[in-house]
Tab-separated table of C-alpha atoms in Angstrom:
chain	number	residue	atom	x	y	z
A	2	MET	CA	81.396	21.056	181.635
A	3	THR	CA	82.672	23.405	184.329
A	4	ASN	CA	86.336	23.023	185.186
A	5	VAL	CA	86.441	22.532	188.949
A	6	SER	CA	89.567	24.701	189.182
A	7	ASP	CA	87.568	27.640	187.754
A	8	VAL	CA	85.013	27.547	190.582
A	9	LEU	CA	85.768	29.915	193.440
A	10	ARG	CA	85.275	27.967	196.657
A	11	ARG	CA	86.558	30.554	199.088
A	12	PRO	CA	84.986	33.883	200.057
A	13	CYS	CA	85.735	36.886	197.863
A	14	THR	CA	87.602	39.705	199.563
A	15	GLY	CA	88.331	43.333	198.788
A	16	ALA	CA	86.381	46.506	198.061
A	17	ALA	CA	83.931	44.727	195.738
A	18	VAL	CA	82.488	42.895	198.771
A	19	TRP	CA	80.135	45.256	200.589
A	20	ARG	CA	76.809	45.331	202.355
A	21	ALA	CA	74.309	48.152	202.670
A	22	ALA	CA	75.332	48.829	206.260
A	23	ASP	CA	78.894	49.471	205.086
A	24	LEU	CA	77.853	52.335	202.806
A	25	ALA	CA	74.443	53.656	203.825
A	26	GLY	CA	75.794	56.165	206.336
A	27	SER	CA	78.431	57.693	204.083
A	28	GLU	CA	78.734	59.464	200.750
A	29	GLU	CA	82.015	57.916	199.695
A	30	TRP	CA	80.168	56.485	196.705
A	31	VAL	CA	78.829	59.906	195.618
A	32	LEU	CA	80.637	62.384	193.358
A	33	ARG	CA	79.085	65.838	193.620
A	34	LEU	CA	79.821	68.073	190.656
A	35	SER	CA	80.838	71.664	191.253
A	36	THR	CA	79.497	74.613	189.305
A	37	ALA	CA	82.853	74.863	187.512
A	38	GLN	CA	82.593	71.223	186.447
A	39	THR	CA	79.023	71.513	185.141
A	40	ASP	CA	80.062	74.677	183.281
A	41	GLU	CA	82.893	72.657	181.710
A	42	LEU	CA	80.422	70.011	180.549
A	43	GLU	CA	78.155	72.624	179.008
A	44	ARG	CA	81.061	74.276	177.185
A	45	ALA	CA	82.053	70.917	175.722
A	46	ALA	CA	78.459	70.235	174.616
A	47	ARG	CA	78.191	73.691	173.071
A	48	ALA	CA	81.403	73.130	171.124
A	49	VAL	CA	80.051	69.842	169.758
A	50	HIS	CA	76.880	71.549	168.556
A	51	GLU	CA	78.775	74.496	167.050
A	52	ARG	CA	80.910	72.067	165.039
A	53	GLY	CA	77.798	70.268	163.831
A	54	LEU	CA	79.088	66.873	164.933
A	55	PRO	CA	76.518	64.052	164.856
A	56	LEU	CA	76.117	62.731	168.382
A	57	LEU	CA	77.123	59.152	167.594
A	58	LYS	CA	80.401	60.349	166.085
A	59	VAL	CA	81.451	62.361	169.143
A	60	ALA	CA	84.539	60.805	170.791
A	61	ALA	CA	86.324	61.739	174.013
A	62	GLY	CA	88.718	63.975	172.048
A	63	ASP	CA	85.747	65.981	170.787
A	64	PHE	CA	84.515	66.453	174.347
A	65	PRO	CA	87.503	67.775	176.349
A	66	LEU	CA	87.115	67.864	180.135
A	67	PRO	CA	90.374	69.320	181.471
A	68	THR	CA	89.316	69.442	185.131
A	69	LEU	CA	86.837	66.542	185.165
A	70	ALA	CA	89.143	64.070	183.405
A	71	GLY	CA	91.033	63.328	186.633
A	72	PRO	CA	87.915	62.596	188.720
A	73	LEU	CA	86.552	60.439	185.887
A	74	GLU	CA	89.782	58.403	185.921
A	75	GLN	CA	89.175	57.812	189.633
A	76	VAL	CA	85.573	56.850	188.900
A	77	ALA	CA	86.742	54.319	186.302
A	78	ASP	CA	89.108	52.783	188.861
A	79	VAL	CA	86.334	52.483	191.468
A	80	LEU	CA	84.057	50.852	188.904
A	81	GLU	CA	86.629	48.230	187.915
A	82	ASN	CA	88.707	47.732	191.051
A	83	GLY	CA	86.556	49.102	193.873
A	84	ARG	CA	82.946	48.793	194.988
A	85	GLY	CA	81.714	48.746	191.377
A	86	PHE	CA	79.405	51.781	191.313
A	87	VAL	CA	79.413	55.566	191.624
A	88	LEU	CA	76.542	58.054	191.848
A	89	VAL	CA	77.315	61.403	190.203
A	90	ARG	CA	75.114	64.243	191.408
A	91	GLY	CA	74.567	67.833	190.386
A	92	LEU	CA	73.901	67.803	186.645
A	93	PRO	CA	71.480	70.721	186.054
A	94	VAL	CA	69.242	68.781	183.662
A	95	GLU	CA	66.314	71.121	184.302
A	96	ARG	CA	67.993	73.728	182.104
A	97	TYR	CA	69.030	71.293	179.361
A	98	SER	CA	67.096	70.575	176.209
A	99	LEU	CA	66.989	66.881	175.326
A	100	PRO	CA	69.747	67.282	172.673
A	101	VAL	CA	72.014	69.057	175.181
A	102	ALA	CA	71.346	66.479	177.909
A	103	SER	CA	72.073	63.687	175.414
A	104	THR	CA	75.340	65.324	174.349
A	105	VAL	CA	76.514	65.875	177.927
A	106	PHE	CA	75.659	62.268	178.801
A	107	TRP	CA	77.263	60.835	175.675
A	108	GLY	CA	80.398	62.935	176.129
A	109	LEU	CA	80.816	61.832	179.738
A	110	GLY	CA	80.319	58.229	178.678
A	111	GLN	CA	83.061	58.490	176.062
A	112	HIS	CA	85.586	59.176	178.836
A	113	LEU	CA	84.606	55.910	180.551
A	114	GLY	CA	84.096	53.461	177.713
A	115	ILE	CA	82.907	52.519	174.241
A	116	PRO	CA	79.118	52.563	173.728
A	117	VAL	CA	77.610	49.316	172.467
A	118	SER	CA	74.209	48.645	170.954
A	119	GLN	CA	71.382	48.161	173.453
A	120	ASN	CA	68.900	46.472	171.152
A	121	ALA	CA	68.494	44.911	167.728
A	122	ALA	CA	67.619	48.311	166.228
A	123	GLY	CA	71.180	49.447	166.961
A	124	HIS	CA	70.329	52.142	169.500
A	125	MET	CA	73.464	53.351	171.230
A	126	LEU	CA	71.733	55.922	173.436
A	127	GLY	CA	68.605	54.512	175.024
A	128	HIS	CA	65.545	56.023	176.662
A	129	ALA	CA	64.095	54.185	179.659
A	130	ARG	CA	60.451	55.161	180.028
A	131	ASP	CA	57.052	53.524	180.133
A	132	THR	CA	55.753	52.527	176.712
A	133	GLY	CA	52.674	50.694	177.992
A	134	ARG	CA	54.179	47.297	177.227
A	135	THR	CA	54.528	44.447	179.714
A	136	LEU	CA	57.132	41.773	180.354
A	137	ALA	CA	54.515	39.125	179.556
A	138	ASP	CA	55.352	39.925	175.921
A	139	PRO	CA	58.603	38.037	175.164
A	140	ALA	CA	59.698	40.859	172.848
A	141	THR	CA	59.510	43.459	175.636
A	142	ARG	CA	62.504	44.625	177.657
A	143	GLY	CA	62.299	45.849	181.238
A	144	TYR	CA	63.305	49.442	180.486
A	145	GLN	CA	60.200	49.777	178.284
A	146	THR	CA	57.869	49.216	181.250
A	147	ARG	CA	57.096	50.781	184.630
A	148	ALA	CA	56.992	47.388	186.321
A	149	GLU	CA	59.246	46.360	189.163
A	150	LEU	CA	62.538	44.974	187.854
A	151	PRO	CA	64.098	42.404	190.207
A	152	PHE	CA	67.852	42.322	190.703
A	153	HIS	CA	69.707	41.614	187.481
A	154	THR	CA	72.696	42.590	185.359
A	155	ASP	CA	72.703	44.158	181.890
A	156	GLY	CA	74.565	42.980	178.801
A	157	SER	CA	77.632	45.219	178.965
A	158	ASP	CA	80.648	45.971	181.133
A	159	LEU	CA	79.190	49.236	182.392
A	160	LEU	CA	75.697	50.638	182.759
A	161	ALA	CA	75.152	54.419	182.837
A	162	LEU	CA	71.786	55.967	183.712
A	163	LEU	CA	70.999	59.689	183.712
A	164	CYS	CA	67.680	60.719	185.246
A	165	LEU	CA	66.095	63.619	183.361
A	166	ARG	CA	62.742	63.411	185.167
A	167	ALA	CA	61.580	61.323	188.096
A	168	GLY	CA	58.098	59.796	188.165
A	169	ARG	CA	55.270	60.725	190.526
A	170	SER	CA	56.191	57.857	192.831
A	171	GLY	CA	58.449	54.788	192.901
A	172	GLY	CA	61.242	54.100	190.451
A	173	HIS	CA	63.811	53.669	193.216
A	174	THR	CA	67.139	52.075	192.335
A	175	ARG	CA	68.727	49.385	194.490
A	176	LEU	CA	72.219	47.892	194.284
A	177	VAL	CA	73.808	44.720	195.665
A	178	SER	CA	77.398	43.477	195.613
A	179	SER	CA	77.644	40.353	193.438
A	180	ALA	CA	80.673	39.177	195.393
A	181	ALA	CA	78.775	39.499	198.683
A	182	VAL	CA	75.934	37.435	197.212
A	183	HIS	CA	78.446	34.817	196.037
A	184	ASN	CA	79.939	34.676	199.534
A	185	ALA	CA	76.495	34.218	201.078
A	186	VAL	CA	75.640	31.364	198.683
A	187	LEU	CA	78.963	29.751	199.544
A	188	ALA	CA	78.228	30.058	203.271
A	189	ARG	CA	74.623	28.860	203.187
A	190	ARG	CA	74.542	26.413	200.290
A	191	PRO	CA	78.066	25.403	199.236
A	192	ASP	CA	76.483	22.570	197.242
A	193	LEU	CA	74.958	25.174	194.882
A	194	VAL	CA	78.073	27.247	194.194
A	195	GLN	CA	79.351	25.165	191.281
A	196	ARG	CA	75.919	25.481	189.670
A	197	LEU	CA	76.580	29.232	189.271
A	198	TYR	CA	79.460	28.368	186.951
A	199	ARG	CA	77.521	25.935	184.780
A	200	THR	CA	76.016	26.856	181.421
A	201	HIS	CA	72.609	28.492	181.724
A	202	PHE	CA	70.286	29.825	179.049
A	203	LEU	CA	69.111	33.444	178.782
A	204	ASP	CA	66.263	34.500	176.491
A	205	ARG	CA	67.350	37.065	173.898
A	206	ARG	CA	63.800	38.501	173.848
A	207	GLU	CA	63.335	38.268	170.075
A	208	GLU	CA	66.428	40.405	169.396
A	209	GLN	CA	68.605	37.786	167.759
A	210	ALA	CA	69.646	38.216	164.133
A	211	PRO	CA	68.224	35.883	161.484
A	212	GLY	CA	69.893	32.490	161.743
A	213	GLU	CA	71.061	33.031	165.332
A	214	LEU	CA	69.790	31.125	168.339
A	215	PRO	CA	67.061	32.940	170.304
A	216	TYR	CA	68.934	32.435	173.568
A	217	ASP	CA	72.457	32.762	174.951
A	218	ALA	CA	74.251	29.855	176.622
A	219	VAL	CA	76.350	31.462	179.363
A	220	PRO	CA	77.599	30.957	182.923
A	221	LEU	CA	76.105	32.987	185.760
A	222	ALA	CA	79.531	33.382	187.361
A	223	ALA	CA	83.111	33.299	186.159
A	224	TRP	CA	86.294	33.353	188.240
A	225	HIS	CA	88.936	34.598	185.838
A	226	ASP	CA	92.246	36.378	186.271
A	227	GLY	CA	91.573	36.903	189.971
A	228	LYS	CA	88.164	38.562	189.568
A	229	LEU	CA	84.609	37.339	189.977
A	230	SER	CA	82.226	38.358	187.186
A	231	THR	CA	78.520	37.583	187.258
A	232	ARG	CA	75.469	37.608	185.007
A	233	TYR	CA	71.937	37.162	186.314
A	234	ASN	CA	68.421	37.831	185.090
A	235	ARG	CA	65.846	35.386	186.409
A	236	CYS	CA	63.135	36.673	184.087
A	237	TYR	CA	65.267	35.789	181.058
A	238	LEU	CA	66.430	32.498	182.572
A	239	GLU	CA	62.846	31.377	183.004
A	240	SER	CA	61.437	32.780	179.751
A	241	ALA	CA	64.151	30.862	177.845
A	242	GLN	CA	62.254	27.731	178.870
A	243	ARG	CA	59.758	28.509	176.085
A	244	PHE	CA	62.271	27.110	173.610
A	245	PRO	CA	62.039	23.312	173.334
A	246	ASP	CA	65.773	22.816	172.729
A	247	VAL	CA	66.745	24.606	175.949
A	248	PRO	CA	67.403	22.086	178.749
A	249	ARG	CA	64.763	22.117	181.459
A	250	LEU	CA	65.596	23.901	184.690
A	251	GLU	CA	66.363	21.453	187.454
A	252	PRO	CA	65.019	21.724	191.023
A	253	ALA	CA	68.498	22.734	192.199
A	254	ASP	CA	68.524	25.572	189.659
A	255	LEU	CA	65.315	26.956	191.124
A	256	GLU	CA	66.744	26.582	194.626
A	257	LEU	CA	69.751	28.618	193.516
A	258	PHE	CA	67.613	31.321	191.910
A	259	ASP	CA	65.393	31.495	194.993
A	260	LEU	CA	68.431	31.894	197.213
A	261	VAL	CA	69.957	34.615	195.033
A	262	ASP	CA	66.638	36.481	195.005
A	263	GLU	CA	66.336	36.164	198.784
A	264	LEU	CA	69.872	37.419	199.346
A	265	THR	CA	69.579	40.385	196.988
A	266	ALA	CA	66.219	41.471	198.399
A	267	ALA	CA	67.395	41.436	202.031
A	268	PRO	CA	67.480	44.993	203.477
A	269	GLU	CA	70.878	44.326	205.036
A	270	SER	CA	72.308	43.480	201.607
A	271	ARG	CA	70.813	46.043	199.256
A	272	LEU	CA	71.710	49.705	199.073
A	273	ASP	CA	68.724	51.918	198.278
A	274	VAL	CA	69.943	54.745	196.061
A	275	GLY	CA	67.905	57.897	195.737
A	276	PHE	CA	67.728	58.500	191.993
A	277	GLY	CA	66.257	61.825	190.992
A	278	ALA	CA	66.586	64.403	188.242
A	279	GLY	CA	70.245	65.262	187.632
A	280	ASP	CA	71.595	62.005	189.059
A	281	LEU	CA	73.976	59.902	186.954
A	282	LEU	CA	74.410	56.312	188.143
A	283	LEU	CA	77.394	54.284	186.919
A	284	VAL	CA	77.462	50.529	187.565
A	285	ASN	CA	79.876	47.734	186.699
A	286	ASN	CA	77.571	44.889	185.690
A	287	HIS	CA	80.208	42.281	186.520
A	288	ALA	CA	80.412	43.399	190.154
A	289	VAL	CA	76.984	44.828	191.037
A	290	LEU	CA	73.385	43.719	190.503
A	291	HIS	CA	70.732	46.410	190.229
A	292	SER	CA	66.957	46.607	190.495
A	293	ARG	CA	64.213	49.186	190.143
A	294	THR	CA	60.946	49.443	192.015
A	295	ALA	CA	57.712	49.903	190.076
A	296	TYR	CA	56.745	53.498	189.430
A	297	GLU	CA	53.785	55.723	188.592
A	298	ASP	CA	53.983	58.666	186.226
A	299	PHE	CA	52.384	62.081	186.492
A	300	ALA	CA	49.257	62.390	184.367
A	301	GLU	CA	50.330	65.482	182.425
A	302	PRO	CA	51.998	64.745	179.065
A	303	GLY	CA	55.686	65.615	179.055
A	304	THR	CA	56.122	65.010	182.777
A	305	GLU	CA	56.666	61.246	182.625
A	306	ARG	CA	59.728	59.573	184.156
A	307	HIS	CA	62.573	59.720	181.633
A	308	VAL	CA	66.007	58.163	182.024
A	309	LEU	CA	68.805	58.118	179.434
A	310	ARG	CA	70.863	54.941	179.250
A	311	LEU	CA	74.259	53.879	177.910
A	312	TRP	CA	75.857	50.443	177.764
A	313	LEU	CA	79.630	50.788	177.720
A	314	THR	CA	82.679	48.612	177.214
A	315	ALA	CA	85.114	49.846	179.852
A	316	HIS	CA	88.308	51.351	178.425
A	317	ARG	CA	90.373	49.326	180.892
A	318	GLY	CA	87.969	46.558	181.772
A	319	ARG	CA	88.761	43.129	183.090
A	320	ASP	CA	89.630	40.105	181.024
A	321	LEU	CA	86.675	37.762	180.604
A	322	PRO	CA	86.729	34.058	179.775
A	323	PRO	CA	85.638	32.894	176.314
A	324	GLY	CA	81.892	32.449	176.046
A	325	PHE	CA	81.015	34.867	178.834
A	326	TRP	CA	78.761	36.882	176.487
A	327	GLY	CA	77.458	33.882	174.572
A	328	GLU	CA	77.865	34.390	170.842
A	329	ALA	CA	80.840	36.656	170.081
A	330	ARG	CA	79.817	40.288	169.667
A	331	GLY	CA	81.957	43.234	168.608
A	332	ALA	CA	85.651	43.251	169.558
A	333	GLU	CA	87.308	42.575	166.222
A	334	ASP	CA	86.237	45.912	164.725
A	335	GLY	CA	86.997	47.923	167.849
A	336	SER	CA	83.311	48.426	168.648
A	337	GLY	CA	83.432	46.961	172.132
A	338	ARG	CA	82.185	43.751	173.656
A	339	GLY	CA	78.780	42.730	174.874
A	340	GLY	CA	75.675	44.578	173.777
A	341	ILE	CA	73.063	43.334	171.327
A	342	SER	CA	74.087	42.874	167.705
A	343	PRO	CA	72.163	45.219	165.396
A	344	ARG	CA	70.356	43.504	162.558
A	345	ASP	CA	71.861	44.021	159.120
A	346	GLU	CA	69.144	46.412	157.971
A	347	ILE	CA	67.815	49.019	160.367
A	348	LEU	CA	65.358	51.823	159.767
A	349	THR	CA	66.392	54.603	162.100
A	350	PRO	CA	63.303	55.852	163.993
A	351	GLY	CA	62.440	59.293	162.684
A	352	ALA	CA	64.766	58.955	159.678
A	353	CYS	CA	63.988	61.129	156.689
A	354	ARG	CA	62.271	59.668	153.674
A	355	THR	CA	63.175	60.419	150.065
A	356	GLY	CA	61.556	59.194	146.909
A	357	GLY	CA	58.676	57.741	148.894
A	358	GLY	CA	60.795	55.086	150.621
A	359	PRO	CA	62.589	54.758	153.913
A	360	VAL	CA	66.233	55.589	154.214
A	361	ALA	CA	67.726	52.483	155.816
A	362	ALA	CA	71.175	51.767	157.159
A	363	ALA	CA	72.254	48.517	155.563
A	364	ARG	CA	75.029	46.172	156.723
A	365	HIS	CA	76.878	48.642	158.894
A	366	PRO	CA	79.654	47.378	161.163
A	367	ARG	CA	79.118	47.673	164.912
A	368	PRO	CA	78.647	50.105	166.516
A	369	TYR	CA	75.769	51.444	164.414
A	370	PRO	CA	77.216	54.703	163.046
A	371	THR	CA	74.196	56.412	161.513
A	372	ALA	CA	74.455	60.179	161.962
A	373	VAL	CA	71.144	60.766	163.720
A	374	ARG	CA	70.172	63.808	165.763
A	375	PRO	CA	70.701	63.509	169.513
A	376	ASP	CA	66.960	63.323	170.198
A	377	ARG	CA	66.476	60.543	167.651
A	378	THR	CA	68.842	57.929	168.935
A	379	GLU	CA	65.785	56.053	170.112
A	380	GLU	CA	62.090	56.808	170.184
A	381	ALA	CA	59.950	55.630	173.087
């Protein structure tokens, strides 16, 4: 039962409340890297490779950024206390091999947060590209398709996306302020606001561990310690209805979802972000919803759209109320919060085989620490 005192019934204020018109004409949300800064990143990546460090064991101390550290501190502050997103431009990915691009991306991420697992296989560095699967399959995730992805949040404090190659067409990224959406719901349908704070049920898309529930019971909004934090994914809210023990959605729930979808899709609300090769998008999931338009790939093999992805626990993230992530994940072993718990036994894609059998990683603590090569953190 929602505590009435925990429901925000006044408009949010501050930098986290923005509309597209506030930002579309400026580049205050863009950090353009200089040649000296990209050279610094490449030197750090080269040092990692020369030391032979496995990618997943590289920490911020192994990836020193003497001149970029200050700007990244400012980025972290904007993500947590400002508008909730930053677009970093100027990474020369066209001259990177996949291992180098992965190392640069991972090293940058270490300065912002702790990577958490993105799926039940324990992948810490993900690859968003079309695998030919569709969301009609309940075991498929959006990043594995080229379909349009409506506005939603991901299961971590921070989302980081690095575009290595753009598709032939489409694949545009759009962002919306969660606080602005909350304010609009409050203004238009104050009777629905408390429903945001009630328990809702999100499909875990077949990625729960044995013995765990196949869905999370979570609020869509939480007002805690003076900050509004949101979670939303209508696809998962509706696909959770396939489970008979999940309460049926009520007409008012669908009215709320329809209103949120209308507000996020409105041109005056959403910021269309050009997202091409060399762009690094950083988003605070608690403060910003994101979407992606459908895309088409080039026909030639090796030219398909390819985006690297990290889910991060922010180093200095906000306090969250108990139950915000559903079942407790991480935290006690220092591996971060949120993410998707790896199953106890995982066969690393591309792992070597000895004695005729697979080499599996059994019962590892989170995060999954297997020393895999940078280009084998996840196979498409």
